[in-house]
Amino acid sequence: MGLKEFYGLKELPFNNTPDLKYFFKSEKHSLVLYKLNYLINYRKGLGIVLGPIGTGKTILARLFFEELDPEKYEAALIVVVHSEVSSEWFLKKLCLQLGIQNIPSEKHEMVNTLYKELSKINEMGKKVVILIDEAQMLSKKEVIEEMRGLLNFEDEKGKLITFVLFGLPELESNLRQDKPLFQRVSMRLVLEPLDLNETLRYIKHRLKIAGSEELIFESEAIKKIYEYSKGIPRLINTICDNALFEGFLIKKHVINKDLIEQVAQDLGLA
């Protein structure tokens, strides 16, 4: 008998992968999504979503992207993987995401091409939304300046393109390199860690999705999970995943606080 069978699970519930079916829509997350919809519907131009490591920015970005109606939005989700992104890369990436063929090699020509494409999409009655995850990697001032230039494209109803940047708190410092761009931030949203009650609901939610009919964790164990994770979903997952494995090894069907304390010690969280 394996771990899943031992706990009556169809799959492991606490993997740290951005699986949308496990997304826990807390009141805080719901409010952020509601405000982001306002931002893009009224073509406000630039919004930022900030949060510490592990608070769920990536899965929120993916969920928001998946929920955008392709009949209403021309949307793209870009993930930045390193900090050496140049303005040329940024403009070319936007061209590719908008389906532009024969992309020019010169920056000013790329900008002109983007303007024409944005105008065409706008005339079709669709809104252009570009979501950028790990946006704190956009640290070069030249990239930020190009973004500001694109936000100058507008008509009487609003911006022709809306950027939503998801990133660590240092994203805000990067944007401050260009004061005119920072003044264009129409919405600043912060993802806070979960509180104790939300931590309990989060664990219940993931267990239910994975097929469990039981909570598996004692109430005192939940309190310890919250204490050691500080309500950060990624750490909650890591603690719970390790606790289930350790519980399976010693054939413990219900996880108590002592086992959570042991796991926290092993992970260096205590």
mmCIF file of C-alpha atoms in Angstrom:
data_model
loop_
_atom_site.group_PDB
_atom_site.id
_atom_site.type_symbol
_atom_site.label_atom_id
_atom_site.label_comp_id
_atom_site.label_asym_id
_atom_site.label_seq_id
_atom_site.Cartn_x
_atom_site.Cartn_y
_atom_site.Cartn_z
ATOM 1 C CA MET A 1 0.000 0.000 0.000
ATOM 2 C CA GLY A 2 1.360 3.387 -1.025
ATOM 3 C CA LEU A 3 0.922 6.804 0.563
ATOM 4 C CA LYS A 4 -2.118 7.737 -1.536
ATOM 5 C CA GLU A 5 -3.926 4.495 -0.724
ATOM 6 C CA PHE A 6 -3.001 4.791 2.978
ATOM 7 C CA TYR A 7 -4.699 8.191 3.245
ATOM 8 C CA GLY A 8 -7.499 7.484 0.745
ATOM 9 C CA LEU A 9 -6.209 9.959 -1.849
ATOM 10 C CA LYS A 10 -6.480 9.914 -5.635
ATOM 11 C CA GLU A 11 -3.362 12.074 -5.951
ATOM 12 C CA LEU A 12 -0.892 13.967 -3.817
ATOM 13 C CA PRO A 13 -2.656 17.127 -2.599
ATOM 14 C CA PHE A 14 0.268 19.341 -1.641
ATOM 15 C CA ASN A 15 2.528 19.482 -4.674
ATOM 16 C CA ASN A 16 4.037 22.914 -5.281
ATOM 17 C CA THR A 17 2.989 23.063 -8.919
ATOM 18 C CA PRO A 18 0.625 25.686 -10.401
ATOM 19 C CA ASP A 19 -2.271 23.260 -10.904
ATOM 20 C CA LEU A 20 -5.352 25.429 -11.420
ATOM 21 C CA LYS A 21 -7.794 22.893 -10.010
ATOM 22 C CA TYR A 22 -6.121 23.281 -6.622
ATOM 23 C CA PHE A 23 -6.403 27.069 -6.628
ATOM 24 C CA PHE A 24 -7.884 28.237 -3.335
ATOM 25 C CA LYS A 25 -9.881 31.391 -3.935
ATOM 26 C CA SER A 26 -9.697 33.104 -0.569
ATOM 27 C CA GLU A 27 -11.505 36.374 0.067
ATOM 28 C CA LYS A 28 -8.211 38.157 -0.592
ATOM 29 C CA HIS A 29 -7.641 36.404 -3.906
ATOM 30 C CA SER A 30 -11.236 36.982 -4.973
ATOM 31 C CA LEU A 31 -10.889 40.698 -4.292
ATOM 32 C CA VAL A 32 -7.660 40.882 -6.299
ATOM 33 C CA LEU A 33 -9.316 39.138 -9.260
ATOM 34 C CA TYR A 34 -12.334 41.455 -9.057
ATOM 35 C CA LYS A 35 -10.110 44.534 -9.112
ATOM 36 C CA LEU A 36 -8.024 43.193 -11.986
ATOM 37 C CA ASN A 37 -11.171 42.738 -14.043
ATOM 38 C CA TYR A 38 -12.035 46.367 -13.394
ATOM 39 C CA LEU A 39 -8.512 47.377 -14.479
ATOM 40 C CA ILE A 40 -8.668 45.599 -17.827
ATOM 41 C CA ASN A 41 -12.329 46.282 -18.614
ATOM 42 C CA TYR A 42 -11.809 50.016 -18.315
ATOM 43 C CA ARG A 43 -8.409 49.910 -20.040
ATOM 44 C CA LYS A 44 -6.565 51.560 -17.168
ATOM 45 C CA GLY A 45 -3.157 50.649 -18.592
ATOM 46 C CA LEU A 46 -0.961 49.362 -15.764
ATOM 47 C CA GLY A 47 -1.592 47.306 -12.654
ATOM 48 C CA ILE A 48 0.841 45.536 -10.361
ATOM 49 C CA VAL A 49 0.289 42.539 -8.092
ATOM 50 C CA LEU A 50 2.939 42.245 -5.401
ATOM 51 C CA GLY A 51 3.564 39.482 -2.904
ATOM 52 C CA PRO A 52 6.314 37.683 -0.986
ATOM 53 C CA ILE A 53 7.726 34.401 -2.310
ATOM 54 C CA GLY A 54 5.196 31.588 -2.204
ATOM 55 C CA THR A 55 1.997 33.617 -1.842
ATOM 56 C CA GLY A 56 0.488 32.320 -5.107
ATOM 57 C CA LYS A 57 1.218 35.020 -7.681
ATOM 58 C CA THR A 58 2.003 32.562 -10.478
ATOM 59 C CA ILE A 59 -1.134 30.462 -10.089
ATOM 60 C CA LEU A 60 -3.214 33.643 -9.757
ATOM 61 C CA ALA A 61 -1.741 34.975 -13.001
ATOM 62 C CA ARG A 62 -2.511 31.698 -14.789
ATOM 63 C CA LEU A 63 -6.037 31.546 -13.435
ATOM 64 C CA PHE A 64 -6.721 35.142 -14.458
ATOM 65 C CA PHE A 65 -5.325 34.449 -17.923
ATOM 66 C CA GLU A 66 -7.430 31.299 -18.333
ATOM 67 C CA GLU A 67 -10.595 33.177 -17.350
ATOM 68 C CA LEU A 68 -10.181 35.880 -19.996
ATOM 69 C CA ASP A 69 -12.759 35.460 -22.765
ATOM 70 C CA PRO A 70 -10.912 35.235 -26.125
ATOM 71 C CA GLU A 71 -13.921 36.868 -27.787
ATOM 72 C CA LYS A 72 -13.359 40.005 -25.716
ATOM 73 C CA TYR A 73 -9.625 40.018 -25.049
ATOM 74 C CA GLU A 74 -6.442 39.555 -27.010
ATOM 75 C CA ALA A 75 -4.424 38.278 -24.070
ATOM 76 C CA ALA A 76 -0.976 36.855 -23.439
ATOM 77 C CA LEU A 77 0.873 35.549 -20.405
ATOM 78 C CA ILE A 78 4.633 36.123 -20.437
ATOM 79 C CA VAL A 79 6.932 34.568 -17.835
ATOM 80 C CA VAL A 80 10.274 36.334 -17.390
ATOM 81 C CA VAL A 81 13.018 33.831 -16.553
ATOM 82 C CA HIS A 82 16.086 36.053 -16.172
ATOM 83 C CA SER A 83 17.006 39.659 -15.456
ATOM 84 C CA GLU A 84 18.993 40.291 -18.654
ATOM 85 C CA VAL A 85 15.861 40.989 -20.684
ATOM 86 C CA SER A 86 16.536 43.732 -23.234
ATOM 87 C CA SER A 87 14.096 46.216 -24.720
ATOM 88 C CA GLU A 88 14.490 44.477 -28.098
ATOM 89 C CA TRP A 89 13.519 41.115 -26.560
ATOM 90 C CA PHE A 90 10.556 42.708 -24.818
ATOM 91 C CA LEU A 91 9.190 44.369 -27.961
ATOM 92 C CA LYS A 92 9.770 41.273 -30.082
ATOM 93 C CA LYS A 93 8.014 39.111 -27.483
ATOM 94 C CA LEU A 94 4.982 41.397 -27.590
ATOM 95 C CA CYS A 95 4.923 41.223 -31.382
ATOM 96 C CA LEU A 96 5.039 37.425 -31.276
ATOM 97 C CA GLN A 97 2.296 37.207 -28.653
ATOM 98 C CA LEU A 98 0.036 39.427 -30.761
ATOM 99 C CA GLY A 99 0.620 37.257 -33.810
ATOM 100 C CA ILE A 100 2.540 39.832 -35.842
ATOM 101 C CA GLN A 101 4.298 38.390 -38.878
ATOM 102 C CA ASN A 102 7.557 39.707 -40.349
ATOM 103 C CA ILE A 103 8.704 41.458 -37.200
ATOM 104 C CA PRO A 104 11.052 44.386 -37.973
ATOM 105 C CA SER A 105 14.586 44.314 -36.600
ATOM 106 C CA GLU A 106 14.750 47.980 -35.582
ATOM 107 C CA LYS A 107 13.162 49.039 -32.299
ATOM 108 C CA HIS A 108 11.335 52.088 -33.618
ATOM 109 C CA GLU A 109 9.865 50.008 -36.441
ATOM 110 C CA MET A 110 8.716 47.362 -33.947
ATOM 111 C CA VAL A 111 6.988 50.082 -31.908
ATOM 112 C CA ASN A 112 5.246 51.421 -35.036
ATOM 113 C CA THR A 113 4.162 47.896 -35.970
ATOM 114 C CA LEU A 114 2.824 47.313 -32.463
ATOM 115 C CA TYR A 115 0.848 50.563 -32.608
ATOM 116 C CA LYS A 116 -0.795 49.539 -35.878
ATOM 117 C CA GLU A 117 -1.659 46.108 -34.484
ATOM 118 C CA LEU A 118 -3.039 47.538 -31.248
ATOM 119 C CA SER A 119 -5.173 49.998 -33.210
ATOM 120 C CA LYS A 120 -6.491 47.199 -35.426
ATOM 121 C CA ILE A 121 -7.397 45.010 -32.428
ATOM 122 C CA ASN A 122 -9.082 47.990 -30.777
ATOM 123 C CA GLU A 123 -11.165 48.630 -33.899
ATOM 124 C CA MET A 124 -12.317 44.997 -33.683
ATOM 125 C CA GLY A 125 -13.750 45.769 -30.250
ATOM 126 C CA LYS A 126 -11.237 43.674 -28.313
ATOM 127 C CA LYS A 127 -8.978 44.700 -25.447
ATOM 128 C CA VAL A 128 -5.273 43.828 -25.358
ATOM 129 C CA VAL A 129 -4.108 42.456 -22.013
ATOM 130 C CA ILE A 130 -0.508 41.426 -21.332
ATOM 131 C CA LEU A 131 0.140 39.571 -18.074
ATOM 132 C CA ILE A 132 3.781 39.350 -16.999
ATOM 133 C CA ASP A 133 4.787 36.890 -14.262
ATOM 134 C CA GLU A 134 8.101 37.206 -12.375
ATOM 135 C CA ALA A 135 8.023 40.837 -13.468
ATOM 136 C CA GLN A 136 10.628 41.836 -10.880
ATOM 137 C CA MET A 137 13.108 40.411 -13.419
ATOM 138 C CA LEU A 138 12.360 43.396 -15.648
ATOM 139 C CA SER A 139 15.081 45.388 -13.942
ATOM 140 C CA LYS A 140 16.616 47.248 -16.884
ATOM 141 C CA LYS A 141 15.496 50.835 -17.229
ATOM 142 C CA GLU A 142 15.344 50.557 -21.035
ATOM 143 C CA VAL A 143 12.613 47.902 -20.782
ATOM 144 C CA ILE A 144 10.617 50.022 -18.356
ATOM 145 C CA GLU A 145 10.914 52.997 -20.693
ATOM 146 C CA GLU A 146 9.564 50.939 -23.610
ATOM 147 C CA MET A 147 6.591 49.916 -21.492
ATOM 148 C CA ARG A 148 5.910 53.561 -20.701
ATOM 149 C CA GLY A 149 6.069 54.388 -24.404
ATOM 150 C CA LEU A 150 3.493 51.718 -25.240
ATOM 151 C CA LEU A 151 1.180 53.046 -22.526
ATOM 152 C CA ASN A 152 1.107 56.356 -24.393
ATOM 153 C CA PHE A 153 -0.989 54.638 -27.077
ATOM 154 C CA GLU A 154 -4.577 55.478 -26.184
ATOM 155 C CA ASP A 155 -7.885 56.802 -27.416
ATOM 156 C CA GLU A 156 -10.757 58.570 -25.700
ATOM 157 C CA LYS A 157 -11.813 55.329 -23.950
ATOM 158 C CA GLY A 158 -8.464 54.376 -22.455
ATOM 159 C CA LYS A 159 -5.163 52.671 -23.175
ATOM 160 C CA LEU A 160 -4.756 50.468 -26.256
ATOM 161 C CA ILE A 161 -2.803 47.981 -24.132
ATOM 162 C CA THR A 162 -3.055 46.986 -20.467
ATOM 163 C CA PHE A 163 -0.130 45.464 -18.584
ATOM 164 C CA VAL A 164 -0.620 43.491 -15.376
ATOM 165 C CA LEU A 165 2.701 42.787 -13.656
ATOM 166 C CA PHE A 166 2.986 40.016 -11.054
ATOM 167 C CA GLY A 167 6.129 40.047 -8.972
ATOM 168 C CA LEU A 168 8.048 40.249 -5.728
ATOM 169 C CA PRO A 169 8.024 43.532 -3.802
ATOM 170 C CA GLU A 170 11.225 44.702 -5.544
ATOM 171 C CA LEU A 171 9.162 45.101 -8.708
ATOM 172 C CA GLU A 172 7.921 48.358 -7.248
ATOM 173 C CA SER A 173 11.505 49.613 -6.835
ATOM 174 C CA ASN A 174 12.257 48.745 -10.457
ATOM 175 C CA LEU A 175 9.285 50.761 -11.673
ATOM 176 C CA ARG A 176 10.396 53.744 -9.608
ATOM 177 C CA GLN A 177 13.441 54.002 -11.891
ATOM 178 C CA ASP A 178 11.088 55.711 -14.310
ATOM 179 C CA LYS A 179 8.920 58.171 -12.385
ATOM 180 C CA PRO A 180 6.559 58.872 -15.310
ATOM 181 C CA LEU A 181 5.839 55.133 -15.577
ATOM 182 C CA PHE A 182 5.395 54.702 -11.836
ATOM 183 C CA GLN A 183 2.829 57.504 -11.919
ATOM 184 C CA ARG A 184 0.939 55.467 -14.529
ATOM 185 C CA VAL A 185 0.363 52.587 -12.087
ATOM 186 C CA SER A 186 -3.433 52.606 -11.928
ATOM 187 C CA MET A 187 -3.768 49.769 -9.449
ATOM 188 C CA ARG A 188 -1.405 48.369 -6.821
ATOM 189 C CA LEU A 189 -2.519 45.090 -5.262
ATOM 190 C CA VAL A 190 -0.745 43.080 -2.567
ATOM 191 C CA LEU A 191 -1.172 39.345 -1.956
ATOM 192 C CA GLU A 192 -1.002 38.797 1.792
ATOM 193 C CA PRO A 193 -0.334 35.418 3.469
ATOM 194 C CA LEU A 194 -3.337 33.438 4.689
ATOM 195 C CA ASP A 195 -4.599 33.785 8.258
ATOM 196 C CA LEU A 196 -5.199 30.782 10.519
ATOM 197 C CA ASN A 197 -8.803 30.224 9.415
ATOM 198 C CA GLU A 198 -7.840 30.500 5.737
ATOM 199 C CA THR A 199 -4.964 28.069 6.322
ATOM 200 C CA LEU A 200 -7.455 25.511 7.664
ATOM 201 C CA ARG A 201 -9.779 26.061 4.700
ATOM 202 C CA TYR A 202 -6.840 25.896 2.282
ATOM 203 C CA ILE A 203 -5.738 22.494 3.623
ATOM 204 C CA LYS A 204 -9.327 21.175 3.569
ATOM 205 C CA HIS A 205 -9.752 22.394 0.001
ATOM 206 C CA ARG A 206 -6.639 20.671 -1.308
ATOM 207 C CA LEU A 207 -7.420 17.420 0.488
ATOM 208 C CA LYS A 208 -10.962 17.416 -0.912
ATOM 209 C CA ILE A 209 -9.736 17.999 -4.477
ATOM 210 C CA ALA A 210 -7.284 15.125 -4.017
ATOM 211 C CA GLY A 211 -10.117 12.824 -2.992
ATOM 212 C CA SER A 212 -9.898 12.738 0.789
ATOM 213 C CA GLU A 213 -13.075 12.604 2.855
ATOM 214 C CA GLU A 214 -11.124 13.286 6.057
ATOM 215 C CA LEU A 215 -9.137 16.314 7.237
ATOM 216 C CA ILE A 216 -6.233 13.999 8.286
ATOM 217 C CA PHE A 217 -4.640 16.836 10.327
ATOM 218 C CA GLU A 218 -5.636 17.455 13.956
ATOM 219 C CA SER A 219 -6.693 21.009 14.860
ATOM 220 C CA GLU A 220 -3.529 21.549 16.922
ATOM 221 C CA ALA A 221 -1.476 20.347 13.953
ATOM 222 C CA ILE A 222 -3.174 22.956 11.745
ATOM 223 C CA LYS A 223 -2.164 25.650 14.239
ATOM 224 C CA LYS A 224 1.440 24.446 14.078
ATOM 225 C CA ILE A 225 1.361 24.423 10.280
ATOM 226 C CA TYR A 226 0.191 28.029 10.334
ATOM 227 C CA GLU A 227 2.822 28.950 12.929
ATOM 228 C CA TYR A 228 5.709 27.539 10.897
ATOM 229 C CA SER A 229 4.430 28.558 7.442
ATOM 230 C CA LYS A 230 3.321 32.079 8.448
ATOM 231 C CA GLY A 231 0.339 31.435 6.158
ATOM 232 C CA ILE A 232 2.436 31.254 2.974
ATOM 233 C CA PRO A 233 0.793 28.669 0.676
ATOM 234 C CA ARG A 234 4.063 27.272 -0.693
ATOM 235 C CA LEU A 235 5.331 26.540 2.821
ATOM 236 C CA ILE A 236 1.962 25.121 3.856
ATOM 237 C CA ASN A 237 2.245 22.696 0.947
ATOM 238 C CA THR A 238 5.811 21.738 1.812
ATOM 239 C CA ILE A 239 5.026 21.106 5.496
ATOM 240 C CA CYS A 240 1.849 19.133 4.742
ATOM 241 C CA ASP A 241 3.487 17.067 2.012
ATOM 242 C CA ASN A 242 6.361 16.085 4.287
ATOM 243 C CA ALA A 243 3.995 15.414 7.188
ATOM 244 C CA LEU A 244 1.899 13.016 5.091
ATOM 245 C CA PHE A 245 5.023 11.164 4.006
ATOM 246 C CA GLU A 246 6.388 10.920 7.548
ATOM 247 C CA GLY A 247 2.962 9.850 8.793
ATOM 248 C CA PHE A 248 2.814 7.150 6.151
ATOM 249 C CA LEU A 249 6.241 5.820 7.176
ATOM 250 C CA ILE A 250 5.106 5.330 10.764
ATOM 251 C CA LYS A 251 1.570 4.302 9.730
ATOM 252 C CA LYS A 252 -0.124 7.255 11.415
ATOM 253 C CA HIS A 253 -3.552 7.923 9.912
ATOM 254 C CA VAL A 254 -4.005 11.271 11.663
ATOM 255 C CA ILE A 255 -1.258 13.894 11.722
ATOM 256 C CA ASN A 256 -0.727 15.510 15.132
ATOM 257 C CA LYS A 257 1.212 18.595 16.218
ATOM 258 C CA ASP A 258 4.243 16.578 17.312
ATOM 259 C CA LEU A 259 4.725 15.284 13.794
ATOM 260 C CA ILE A 260 4.388 18.817 12.389
ATOM 261 C CA GLU A 261 7.044 20.028 14.849
ATOM 262 C CA GLN A 262 9.356 17.224 13.717
ATOM 263 C CA VAL A 263 8.817 18.122 10.049
ATOM 264 C CA ALA A 264 9.406 21.809 10.764
ATOM 265 C CA GLN A 265 12.675 20.914 12.473
ATOM 266 C CA ASP A 266 13.731 18.771 9.514
ATOM 267 C CA LEU A 267 12.917 21.608 7.076
ATOM 268 C CA GLY A 268 14.769 24.195 9.145
ATOM 269 C CA LEU A 269 11.584 26.166 9.820
ATOM 270 C CA ALA A 270 11.469 25.766 13.591
#
